[in-house]
XYZ file of C-alpha atoms in Angstrom:
368
model
C 16.636 -25.159 11.031
C 20.376 -25.369 10.298
C 22.147 -22.500 8.544
C 22.763 -24.556 5.396
C 19.133 -25.693 5.116
C 17.934 -22.147 5.733
C 20.222 -20.835 2.986
C 18.951 -23.441 0.499
C 15.358 -22.551 1.384
C 16.054 -18.850 0.838
C 17.652 -19.589 -2.561
C 14.582 -21.557 -3.651
C 12.219 -18.838 -2.462
C 14.138 -16.251 -4.488
C 13.944 -18.465 -7.586
C 10.262 -19.294 -7.326
C 8.763 -18.366 -10.664
C 6.545 -19.647 -13.409
C 8.535 -22.782 -14.227
C 9.636 -25.798 -12.184
C 11.667 -28.473 -14.004
C 11.916 -32.125 -13.056
C 14.505 -33.754 -15.310
C 17.138 -31.438 -16.817
C 19.695 -32.252 -19.484
C 22.727 -29.947 -19.611
C 24.755 -30.304 -22.810
C 28.463 -29.627 -22.530
C 28.045 -30.156 -18.807
C 31.619 -31.332 -18.284
C 32.964 -28.099 -19.743
C 33.724 -24.812 -18.040
C 30.549 -22.792 -17.491
C 28.117 -25.684 -17.745
C 29.917 -27.724 -15.070
C 29.246 -24.904 -12.608
C 25.606 -24.846 -13.727
C 25.363 -28.608 -13.153
C 26.938 -28.332 -9.706
C 24.561 -25.560 -8.606
C 21.541 -27.466 -9.904
C 22.509 -30.754 -8.252
C 23.361 -29.174 -4.900
C 20.625 -26.572 -4.620
C 17.800 -28.678 -6.027
C 18.135 -32.330 -4.939
C 14.573 -32.931 -6.140
C 15.675 -32.303 -9.758
C 17.391 -35.014 -11.790
C 20.327 -33.511 -13.672
C 21.697 -35.348 -16.712
C 25.053 -34.114 -17.984
C 25.506 -34.853 -21.702
C 29.027 -34.288 -23.040
C 31.275 -35.795 -25.705
C 34.342 -34.959 -23.555
C 36.175 -32.845 -26.072
C 39.666 -31.508 -25.330
C 38.413 -28.652 -23.118
C 36.041 -30.780 -20.999
C 36.843 -32.945 -17.999
C 34.874 -35.292 -15.778
C 36.997 -33.928 -12.939
C 34.991 -30.704 -13.249
C 32.081 -32.690 -11.816
C 33.924 -34.425 -8.973
C 31.942 -32.733 -6.238
C 28.587 -34.060 -7.516
C 29.577 -37.341 -9.201
C 28.170 -39.439 -6.332
C 24.971 -37.445 -5.828
C 21.802 -39.513 -6.405
C 20.215 -36.832 -8.606
C 23.183 -36.632 -11.013
C 23.919 -38.725 -14.095
C 26.590 -38.435 -16.779
C 26.104 -39.611 -20.377
C 28.890 -39.437 -22.940
C 27.629 -38.628 -26.400
C 27.771 -36.423 -29.466
C 25.016 -33.940 -30.303
C 25.245 -34.989 -33.953
C 23.824 -38.400 -33.033
C 20.086 -37.791 -33.413
C 19.214 -41.351 -32.381
C 21.192 -41.064 -29.149
C 19.637 -37.684 -28.305
C 16.166 -39.139 -28.892
C 16.978 -42.137 -26.695
C 18.271 -39.979 -23.824
C 15.315 -37.596 -23.897
C 12.881 -40.508 -23.783
C 14.572 -42.805 -21.273
C 15.509 -40.004 -18.861
C 12.100 -38.307 -19.228
C 13.825 -34.990 -19.923
C 11.531 -31.959 -19.730
C 14.205 -29.228 -19.750
C 17.367 -28.624 -21.769
C 20.168 -26.169 -21.064
C 22.200 -26.249 -24.267
C 25.723 -25.060 -23.497
C 27.796 -27.435 -25.638
C 29.854 -25.580 -28.237
C 33.248 -24.947 -29.734
C 34.133 -21.559 -28.239
C 37.752 -20.564 -28.808
C 37.851 -17.711 -31.323
C 41.497 -18.312 -32.273
C 40.734 -21.891 -33.285
C 37.764 -20.773 -35.378
C 40.052 -18.825 -37.697
C 41.957 -22.028 -38.467
C 39.164 -24.601 -38.760
C 35.792 -22.905 -38.976
C 34.164 -26.025 -40.445
C 34.450 -27.773 -37.051
C 32.649 -24.825 -35.457
C 29.848 -25.002 -38.001
C 29.486 -28.725 -37.431
C 29.391 -28.528 -33.630
C 27.713 -25.174 -32.999
C 25.224 -25.031 -35.870
C 24.441 -28.597 -36.858
C 24.674 -29.846 -33.273
C 22.171 -27.220 -32.152
C 19.853 -28.060 -35.046
C 19.847 -31.774 -34.197
C 19.150 -30.997 -30.540
C 16.359 -28.468 -31.077
C 14.622 -30.760 -33.571
C 14.733 -33.599 -31.036
C 13.412 -31.207 -28.388
C 10.480 -30.332 -30.628
C 9.588 -33.959 -31.264
C 9.938 -34.886 -27.600
C 7.878 -31.938 -26.345
C 10.509 -30.244 -24.180
C 8.942 -27.696 -21.821
C 11.926 -25.317 -21.588
C 14.903 -25.033 -23.958
C 17.649 -22.614 -22.910
C 20.134 -21.944 -25.703
C 23.461 -20.526 -24.542
C 24.967 -17.949 -26.901
C 27.533 -15.153 -26.555
C 27.816 -11.368 -26.600
C 30.133 -11.749 -29.598
C 27.123 -12.196 -31.888
C 26.546 -8.436 -31.581
C 29.944 -7.663 -33.075
C 32.370 -4.973 -31.979
C 31.002 -1.726 -30.498
C 32.190 1.805 -29.820
C 32.386 3.639 -26.513
C 28.862 5.019 -26.719
C 27.037 1.806 -27.699
C 25.472 -0.657 -25.265
C 23.871 -3.648 -26.925
C 20.380 -4.784 -25.960
C 18.680 -8.064 -26.759
C 16.689 -6.710 -29.729
C 19.746 -5.379 -31.586
C 20.723 -6.777 -34.975
C 23.383 -9.501 -34.839
C 26.633 -8.500 -36.573
C 29.247 -11.205 -35.871
C 32.757 -10.519 -37.144
C 34.632 -13.795 -36.556
C 33.864 -17.419 -37.544
C 33.063 -18.494 -33.969
C 30.563 -15.681 -33.434
C 29.069 -16.344 -36.871
C 28.301 -19.958 -35.931
C 26.724 -18.875 -32.653
C 24.549 -16.338 -34.470
C 23.611 -18.996 -37.019
C 22.656 -21.399 -34.237
C 20.446 -18.730 -32.685
C 18.731 -18.211 -36.019
C 17.972 -21.923 -36.215
C 16.788 -22.311 -32.625
C 14.662 -19.157 -32.295
C 12.255 -19.994 -35.186
C 11.286 -23.179 -33.343
C 9.556 -20.903 -30.828
C 7.581 -19.120 -33.535
C 6.901 -22.057 -35.855
C 6.466 -24.920 -33.413
C 5.795 -23.148 -30.093
C 8.888 -24.764 -28.581
C 9.553 -22.796 -25.356
C 12.952 -21.391 -26.293
C 15.002 -18.904 -24.269
C 18.340 -17.524 -25.508
C 21.177 -16.146 -23.378
C 24.132 -14.014 -24.467
C 26.982 -13.610 -22.013
C 30.135 -11.599 -21.412
C 33.574 -13.165 -21.063
C 33.483 -15.612 -18.155
C 36.408 -16.588 -15.919
C 36.981 -18.910 -12.975
C 37.934 -22.500 -12.087
C 37.497 -25.329 -14.645
C 38.293 -23.189 -17.700
C 40.651 -24.817 -20.191
C 43.790 -22.616 -20.301
C 43.407 -21.486 -23.890
C 41.377 -18.443 -22.759
C 43.170 -15.294 -21.651
C 42.948 -15.372 -17.831
C 43.763 -19.053 -17.168
C 46.354 -18.971 -19.956
C 48.151 -15.998 -18.407
C 47.934 -17.541 -14.915
C 49.379 -20.846 -16.090
C 52.151 -19.144 -18.082
C 53.158 -16.944 -15.155
C 53.147 -19.933 -12.795
C 55.385 -21.742 -15.287
C 57.876 -18.886 -15.519
C 56.652 -17.676 -18.919
C 55.439 -14.167 -19.787
C 51.863 -13.194 -20.602
C 51.522 -13.143 -24.394
C 49.225 -10.378 -25.624
C 47.614 -10.158 -29.059
C 48.454 -6.914 -30.827
C 49.002 -3.937 -28.539
C 46.679 -5.158 -25.765
C 44.194 -2.308 -26.140
C 41.216 -4.573 -26.937
C 38.885 -4.684 -23.936
C 36.391 -7.170 -22.538
C 33.920 -7.361 -19.663
C 34.764 -10.183 -17.254
C 32.191 -11.932 -15.080
C 32.880 -14.677 -12.538
C 31.554 -18.126 -13.405
C 29.629 -18.518 -10.140
C 27.579 -15.432 -10.968
C 26.888 -16.779 -14.456
C 25.687 -20.109 -13.045
C 23.394 -18.170 -10.703
C 22.043 -16.285 -13.723
C 21.071 -19.592 -15.301
C 19.247 -20.599 -12.121
C 17.214 -17.396 -12.422
C 16.532 -17.790 -16.140
C 15.598 -21.442 -15.717
C 12.935 -20.690 -13.124
C 11.819 -17.149 -13.978
C 12.675 -16.607 -17.636
C 9.959 -15.925 -20.189
C 9.551 -18.187 -23.221
C 10.647 -16.587 -26.466
C 12.849 -14.009 -24.744
C 16.592 -13.371 -24.914
C 18.632 -12.381 -21.858
C 22.062 -10.761 -21.752
C 24.266 -11.936 -18.872
C 26.808 -9.217 -18.251
C 28.599 -6.941 -15.826
C 30.248 -3.529 -15.712
C 33.771 -4.826 -15.027
C 35.817 -3.960 -18.121
C 39.558 -4.222 -18.684
C 41.905 -4.172 -21.638
C 43.995 -7.282 -22.241
C 47.039 -5.346 -21.102
C 45.335 -4.339 -17.842
C 44.375 -7.965 -17.158
C 47.975 -9.045 -17.706
C 49.289 -6.305 -15.417
C 46.899 -7.294 -12.624
C 47.890 -10.929 -12.906
C 51.596 -10.087 -12.843
C 51.091 -8.032 -9.685
C 49.166 -10.885 -8.062
C 51.568 -13.666 -9.040
C 54.854 -11.722 -9.029
C 54.404 -9.364 -6.039
C 58.132 -8.564 -5.861
C 58.264 -7.438 -9.485
C 58.728 -3.670 -9.783
C 57.782 -3.502 -13.460
C 54.973 -5.767 -14.803
C 56.353 -5.271 -18.328
C 59.133 -7.702 -17.448
C 56.537 -10.509 -17.585
C 54.557 -9.328 -20.631
C 55.312 -9.928 -24.297
C 53.388 -8.965 -27.419
C 52.596 -11.405 -30.232
C 50.813 -11.184 -33.581
C 47.155 -10.230 -33.450
C 44.194 -12.319 -34.585
C 43.077 -12.169 -38.193
C 40.408 -9.819 -36.862
C 40.028 -8.795 -33.238
C 36.893 -7.020 -32.009
C 37.740 -3.875 -30.065
C 35.150 -4.359 -27.313
C 31.705 -5.709 -26.438
C 29.238 -3.941 -24.161
C 25.832 -5.376 -23.311
C 22.918 -4.307 -21.143
C 21.671 -6.862 -18.603
C 18.724 -4.740 -17.444
C 16.176 -7.330 -18.568
C 17.835 -10.031 -16.449
C 18.163 -7.644 -13.503
C 14.376 -7.265 -13.593
C 14.130 -11.003 -12.835
C 16.134 -10.448 -9.654
C 19.661 -11.387 -10.721
C 22.819 -9.320 -10.363
C 26.508 -10.291 -10.230
C 27.885 -10.483 -6.688
C 31.541 -11.472 -7.025
C 34.022 -8.633 -7.451
C 36.638 -9.024 -10.148
C 39.434 -8.905 -7.563
C 37.940 -11.656 -5.392
C 37.035 -13.808 -8.386
C 40.514 -13.376 -9.837
C 42.130 -14.522 -6.585
C 39.852 -17.585 -6.430
C 40.832 -18.377 -10.001
C 44.554 -17.963 -9.337
C 44.328 -20.161 -6.237
C 42.555 -22.923 -8.186
C 45.053 -23.016 -11.059
C 47.972 -22.893 -8.612
C 46.909 -26.166 -6.984
C 45.130 -28.052 -9.801
C 46.903 -31.109 -11.181
C 48.382 -30.845 -14.722
C 46.304 -33.878 -15.737
C 42.969 -32.245 -14.859
C 42.067 -32.382 -18.552
C 42.375 -35.579 -20.538
C 44.912 -34.090 -22.944
C 47.945 -31.960 -22.208
C 47.565 -28.197 -22.039
C 51.014 -27.277 -23.360
C 49.687 -26.329 -26.799
C 47.075 -24.071 -25.192
C 49.869 -22.165 -23.437
C 51.676 -21.332 -26.685
C 52.102 -17.581 -27.318
C 49.894 -17.715 -30.388
C 47.785 -20.531 -31.844
C 48.602 -22.222 -35.118
C 45.937 -20.855 -37.424
C 46.702 -23.109 -40.352
C 43.676 -25.222 -41.192
C 44.015 -28.812 -42.328
C 40.643 -28.478 -44.019
C 41.750 -25.380 -45.903
C 44.959 -27.125 -46.918
C 42.997 -30.053 -48.301
C 40.717 -27.743 -50.264
C 43.663 -25.828 -51.682
C 45.298 -29.098 -52.744
C 42.165 -30.115 -54.639
C 41.962 -26.737 -56.317
């Protein structure tokens, strides 16, 4: 047996559990995290059919799926979750038995400016999908959420899956709302729902509006890292390959009705992340501060999130990629990726601070 075949066999043996899918639909599969999930599924499990459903919003790209686009067990469908008829048609014609629902608006800064779009996509989109899943008789529905639904925490608090949700920004509020729509389908209709809540994820394919790719792209372009506030806010950072592996574990070994945190112990302040990136990209610089500037803070900025992943560890998963190695892989990818990787330009994403003015709010104010 060749080394590659042996490795694939070992992966499958590790993931043997109580559930084996046949036809999987991954929503938002052309986006950041979900594209890595799609790639792992297609490559590791050629016996599964993987349908990527994505409306190709600004932060998605078909190029994220280049390495599996010609695989016989992969199919891409462009569509909007708000189209109930299309969702019904796809579930029926593709004989979908499993859904990994990762599609969402995710950028916190944008949610302060136009929260209505987040409610439409994250809440209503999830409701349309879970209702269709109920009618179709889906056998496993994995709903992807975020650690931000727990709200900000102090140094001595580590959130577990049974904690009360206390979101503090519009994005997190819509993710918590979506959870509270999806979860009752398990209790009321016996739909086999599983919820995940993850730390900050970094790696290739991420649209450069998030902190690590944004800082990398700015430094590569001769611009300084732009830090909200004083840079003391901290986050846990987990590499996208480890997160995709977590979804492989949850897909095969997760328990219906449960929630799983996907986290790590790697925590840095925004300032520390910027300093590490400056050292990596500007090795001859004696003072990282020369490439760091401070801009206005968010309307509200959570101090930190800290979650326990013990429940997921009990299923056999643990992160493997060190922050240093993952960061170098990320830097290398953004250094060589073409500027037209995404369908729209990324210049606005590299701005020091987003424009928080909402067209919807303006329209409402005009009417008032």
